[in-house]
Amino acid sequence: MDITSAATATASTAPSTASLSTGSHAPAPLSLALVVASDREGRFAPVITDWFRSRLAEREDFTVTVVDLAEIDLPTSLSHNPSPAVRAELAKVTPVLEAADAFVVVTPEYNHSFPAALKNLIDRHYAEWQAKPVGFVSYGGISGGLRAVEQLRQVFAEVHAVTVRDSVSFHSAWGLFDEEGRHKDPASAEAAAKVLLDQLGWWGRALKDAKAVRPYGA
């Protein structure tokens, strides 16, 4: 199970409400869960994920925990009374989702949609997604994974998450990176990542502040 954190991050860290007050102190970083959706053999996801993590490493407004679905063994059959084995797998990821203030999903496009492993993760949780922002980094062929993202917007709306407008998409992604995983012409992608993270940070802070005053649904 690849749930790894940046040097300043832990899965259970949650900024205190005191850090949200105005004054000379900068607000505490938002806890970001970076969900890697692909569990396919030979996947390109690690290249995209590593690139995006390099963008996050330059920011001080997020701490990051990576949730790699290729390392989680969850059956597709849902149950209100999961087996001990399933509970053990959920224990690896549910606390991370619960502690997160925001999410970014790294997803490919499979047959005009998104991976089954991601739908399985979404469907096994509910409150963990509520009133939190979700951003997308997608990749694929000519569409750059955008059809998967548009479907995901509908799914996340159903669990009361807020998807941010702008995303990062890699069209014909396999030709954009060199053998070392470096983007050959990164300026446009880096600009898109900044816009995505700026929006995600605004929504993450706004929703966190609002929930501190009134819990969602109250």
Coordinates of C-alpha atoms in Angstrom, one line a residue:
M1 CA 0.0 0.0 0.0
D2 CA 1.6 3.2 -1.1
I3 CA 0.3 5.8 1.2
T4 CA 3.2 8.2 1.4
S5 CA 3.5 11.7 2.8
A6 CA 5.6 14.7 1.9
A7 CA 8.2 15.5 4.5
T8 CA 5.9 17.8 6.4
A9 CA 2.8 15.7 6.1
T10 CA 1.1 13.0 8.1
A11 CA -2.2 11.2 7.3
S12 CA -3.7 12.3 10.6
T13 CA -2.6 15.9 10.7
A14 CA -5.5 18.4 10.7
P15 CA -4.9 22.1 11.0
S16 CA -6.4 23.7 14.1
T17 CA -9.2 26.2 13.9
A18 CA -6.9 28.6 15.7
S19 CA -4.6 28.8 12.6
L20 CA -7.6 30.1 10.6
S21 CA -7.8 33.4 12.5
T22 CA -6.6 36.6 10.9
G23 CA -3.3 38.1 12.0
S24 CA 0.4 37.7 11.4
H25 CA 0.4 33.9 11.4
A26 CA -0.1 32.1 8.1
P27 CA -2.8 29.5 8.0
A28 CA -1.8 26.0 8.5
P29 CA -1.4 24.0 5.3
L30 CA -4.4 22.1 4.0
S31 CA -4.2 18.3 4.1
L32 CA -4.4 17.0 0.5
A33 CA -5.1 13.4 -0.4
L34 CA -3.6 12.6 -3.8
V35 CA -5.6 9.6 -5.2
V36 CA -3.9 7.6 -8.0
A37 CA -6.8 5.9 -9.8
S38 CA -5.1 3.5 -12.1
D39 CA -4.4 -0.1 -11.0
R40 CA -3.6 -1.3 -14.5
E41 CA -0.5 -3.4 -15.2
G42 CA 2.1 -1.3 -17.0
R43 CA 0.3 1.9 -16.0
F44 CA 1.6 5.3 -16.8
A45 CA 0.2 6.7 -13.6
P46 CA 3.5 6.9 -11.7
V47 CA 5.0 9.3 -14.2
I48 CA 2.0 11.6 -14.0
T49 CA 1.9 11.4 -10.3
D50 CA 5.6 12.1 -9.8
W51 CA 5.3 15.1 -12.0
F52 CA 2.4 16.5 -10.1
R53 CA 4.0 15.9 -6.8
S54 CA 7.0 18.0 -8.0
R55 CA 4.5 20.8 -8.5
L56 CA 3.1 20.3 -5.0
A57 CA 6.6 20.3 -3.5
E58 CA 7.0 23.9 -4.5
R59 CA 4.0 25.0 -2.4
E60 CA 3.6 25.6 1.3
D61 CA -0.2 25.6 1.4
F62 CA -0.6 21.8 1.2
T63 CA 0.7 18.7 2.9
V64 CA 0.3 15.6 0.8
T65 CA -0.6 12.0 1.3
V66 CA -0.6 9.7 -1.7
V67 CA -3.3 7.0 -1.9
D68 CA -2.3 4.5 -4.7
L69 CA -5.3 2.3 -5.6
A70 CA -3.0 -0.3 -7.2
E71 CA -1.9 -1.1 -3.6
I72 CA -5.4 -1.5 -2.1
D73 CA -7.1 -4.9 -2.5
L74 CA -10.8 -4.1 -2.3
P75 CA -13.4 -6.4 -3.9
T76 CA -16.0 -4.7 -6.1
S77 CA -18.9 -6.3 -4.2
L78 CA -20.1 -3.9 -1.6
S79 CA -21.4 -4.9 1.8
H80 CA -22.7 -3.2 5.0
N81 CA -20.8 -5.8 6.9
P82 CA -17.4 -6.2 5.2
S83 CA -15.1 -9.1 6.1
P84 CA -12.1 -8.6 8.4
A85 CA -9.9 -8.7 5.3
V86 CA -11.8 -5.9 3.7
R87 CA -11.9 -3.9 6.9
A88 CA -8.2 -4.2 7.1
E89 CA -7.8 -2.8 3.6
L90 CA -10.3 0.0 4.3
A91 CA -8.3 0.9 7.4
K92 CA -5.4 1.8 5.2
V93 CA -7.3 4.4 3.2
T94 CA -10.4 5.6 5.1
P95 CA -8.6 7.5 7.8
V96 CA -6.6 9.3 5.0
L97 CA -9.8 10.4 3.2
E98 CA -11.4 11.4 6.5
A99 CA -8.5 13.6 7.5
A100 CA -8.1 15.3 4.1
D101 CA -9.2 18.8 3.5
A102 CA -9.1 18.4 -0.2
F103 CA -8.4 15.8 -2.9
V104 CA -6.7 15.6 -6.3
V105 CA -7.5 12.5 -8.4
V106 CA -4.9 11.4 -11.0
T107 CA -6.9 9.4 -13.5
P108 CA -6.5 7.9 -17.0
E109 CA -9.4 7.4 -19.4
Y110 CA -10.6 3.8 -20.0
N111 CA -13.2 3.5 -22.8
H112 CA -14.4 7.1 -22.3
S113 CA -14.6 6.6 -18.5
F114 CA -12.5 6.3 -15.4
P115 CA -11.1 3.2 -13.7
A116 CA -13.3 0.8 -11.8
A117 CA -11.0 0.9 -8.8
L118 CA -11.7 4.6 -8.4
K119 CA -15.5 4.1 -8.5
N120 CA -15.1 1.3 -5.9
L121 CA -13.2 3.7 -3.6
I122 CA -15.8 6.5 -4.0
D123 CA -18.7 4.2 -3.4
R124 CA -17.2 2.7 -0.2
H125 CA -17.1 6.2 1.4
Y126 CA -19.6 9.0 1.8
A127 CA -19.0 11.4 4.7
E128 CA -15.3 11.4 3.9
W129 CA -16.0 13.3 0.7
Q130 CA -18.6 15.7 1.9
A131 CA -18.1 19.4 1.6
K132 CA -14.5 19.1 0.4
P133 CA -13.0 20.2 -2.9
V134 CA -11.8 17.7 -5.6
G135 CA -9.4 18.5 -8.4
F136 CA -8.4 16.4 -11.4
V137 CA -5.2 15.5 -13.2
S138 CA -6.1 13.4 -16.2
Y139 CA -4.2 11.7 -19.0
G140 CA -4.9 9.6 -22.1
G141 CA -4.9 9.8 -25.9
I142 CA -6.4 12.6 -27.9
S143 CA -8.9 13.5 -25.2
G144 CA -6.4 13.8 -22.4
G145 CA -8.7 12.0 -20.1
L146 CA -11.3 14.8 -20.1
R147 CA -14.2 12.5 -20.7
A148 CA -13.3 10.6 -17.5
V149 CA -13.2 13.9 -15.6
E150 CA -16.6 15.0 -16.8
Q151 CA -18.1 11.7 -15.6
L152 CA -16.3 12.1 -12.3
R153 CA -17.8 15.5 -11.7
Q154 CA -21.3 13.9 -11.7
V155 CA -20.2 11.1 -9.3
F156 CA -18.5 13.5 -6.8
A157 CA -21.5 15.8 -6.9
E158 CA -23.6 12.9 -5.6
V159 CA -21.4 12.5 -2.5
H160 CA -21.6 16.3 -1.9
A161 CA -18.1 17.1 -2.9
V162 CA -17.2 20.2 -4.8
T163 CA -15.2 19.8 -8.0
V164 CA -13.0 22.7 -9.0
R165 CA -13.4 24.0 -12.6
D166 CA -9.9 23.9 -14.0
S167 CA -7.9 20.7 -14.3
V168 CA -4.6 19.5 -15.7
S169 CA -4.9 17.1 -18.7
F170 CA -2.2 15.4 -20.7
H171 CA -3.1 14.6 -24.3
S172 CA -1.2 11.7 -25.8
A173 CA 0.6 11.6 -22.5
W174 CA 3.2 9.0 -23.4
G175 CA 5.0 11.2 -25.8
L176 CA 5.2 14.2 -23.5
F177 CA 7.8 12.8 -21.0
D178 CA 11.3 11.6 -21.5
E179 CA 12.7 8.3 -20.2
E180 CA 13.5 9.9 -16.9
G181 CA 9.9 11.0 -16.4
R182 CA 10.7 14.7 -17.1
H183 CA 8.1 16.7 -19.0
K184 CA 9.7 17.8 -22.3
D185 CA 7.9 21.1 -22.6
P186 CA 6.4 21.8 -19.1
A187 CA 5.4 25.5 -19.2
S188 CA 1.8 25.0 -20.1
A189 CA 1.2 22.0 -17.8
E190 CA 2.9 23.9 -14.9
A191 CA 0.7 26.9 -15.5
A192 CA -2.4 24.6 -15.5
A193 CA -1.3 23.0 -12.3
K194 CA -0.9 26.3 -10.6
V195 CA -4.4 27.4 -11.5
L196 CA -5.8 24.0 -10.3
L197 CA -4.0 24.2 -6.9
D198 CA -4.9 27.9 -6.4
Q199 CA -8.6 27.1 -6.9
L200 CA -8.3 24.0 -4.8
G201 CA -6.7 25.9 -2.0
W202 CA -9.4 28.6 -2.1
W203 CA -12.2 26.1 -1.9
G204 CA -10.4 24.0 0.7
R205 CA -9.9 27.0 2.9
A206 CA -13.4 28.4 2.4
L207 CA -15.1 25.1 3.1
K208 CA -12.9 24.3 6.1
D209 CA -13.7 27.7 7.6
A210 CA -17.4 27.3 6.9
K211 CA -17.5 23.9 8.6
A212 CA -15.7 25.3 11.6
V213 CA -18.6 27.7 12.0
R214 CA -21.4 25.3 11.1
P215 CA -21.0 21.6 10.3
Y216 CA -22.1 20.6 6.9
G217 CA -25.7 19.6 6.8
A218 CA -26.6 21.2 10.1

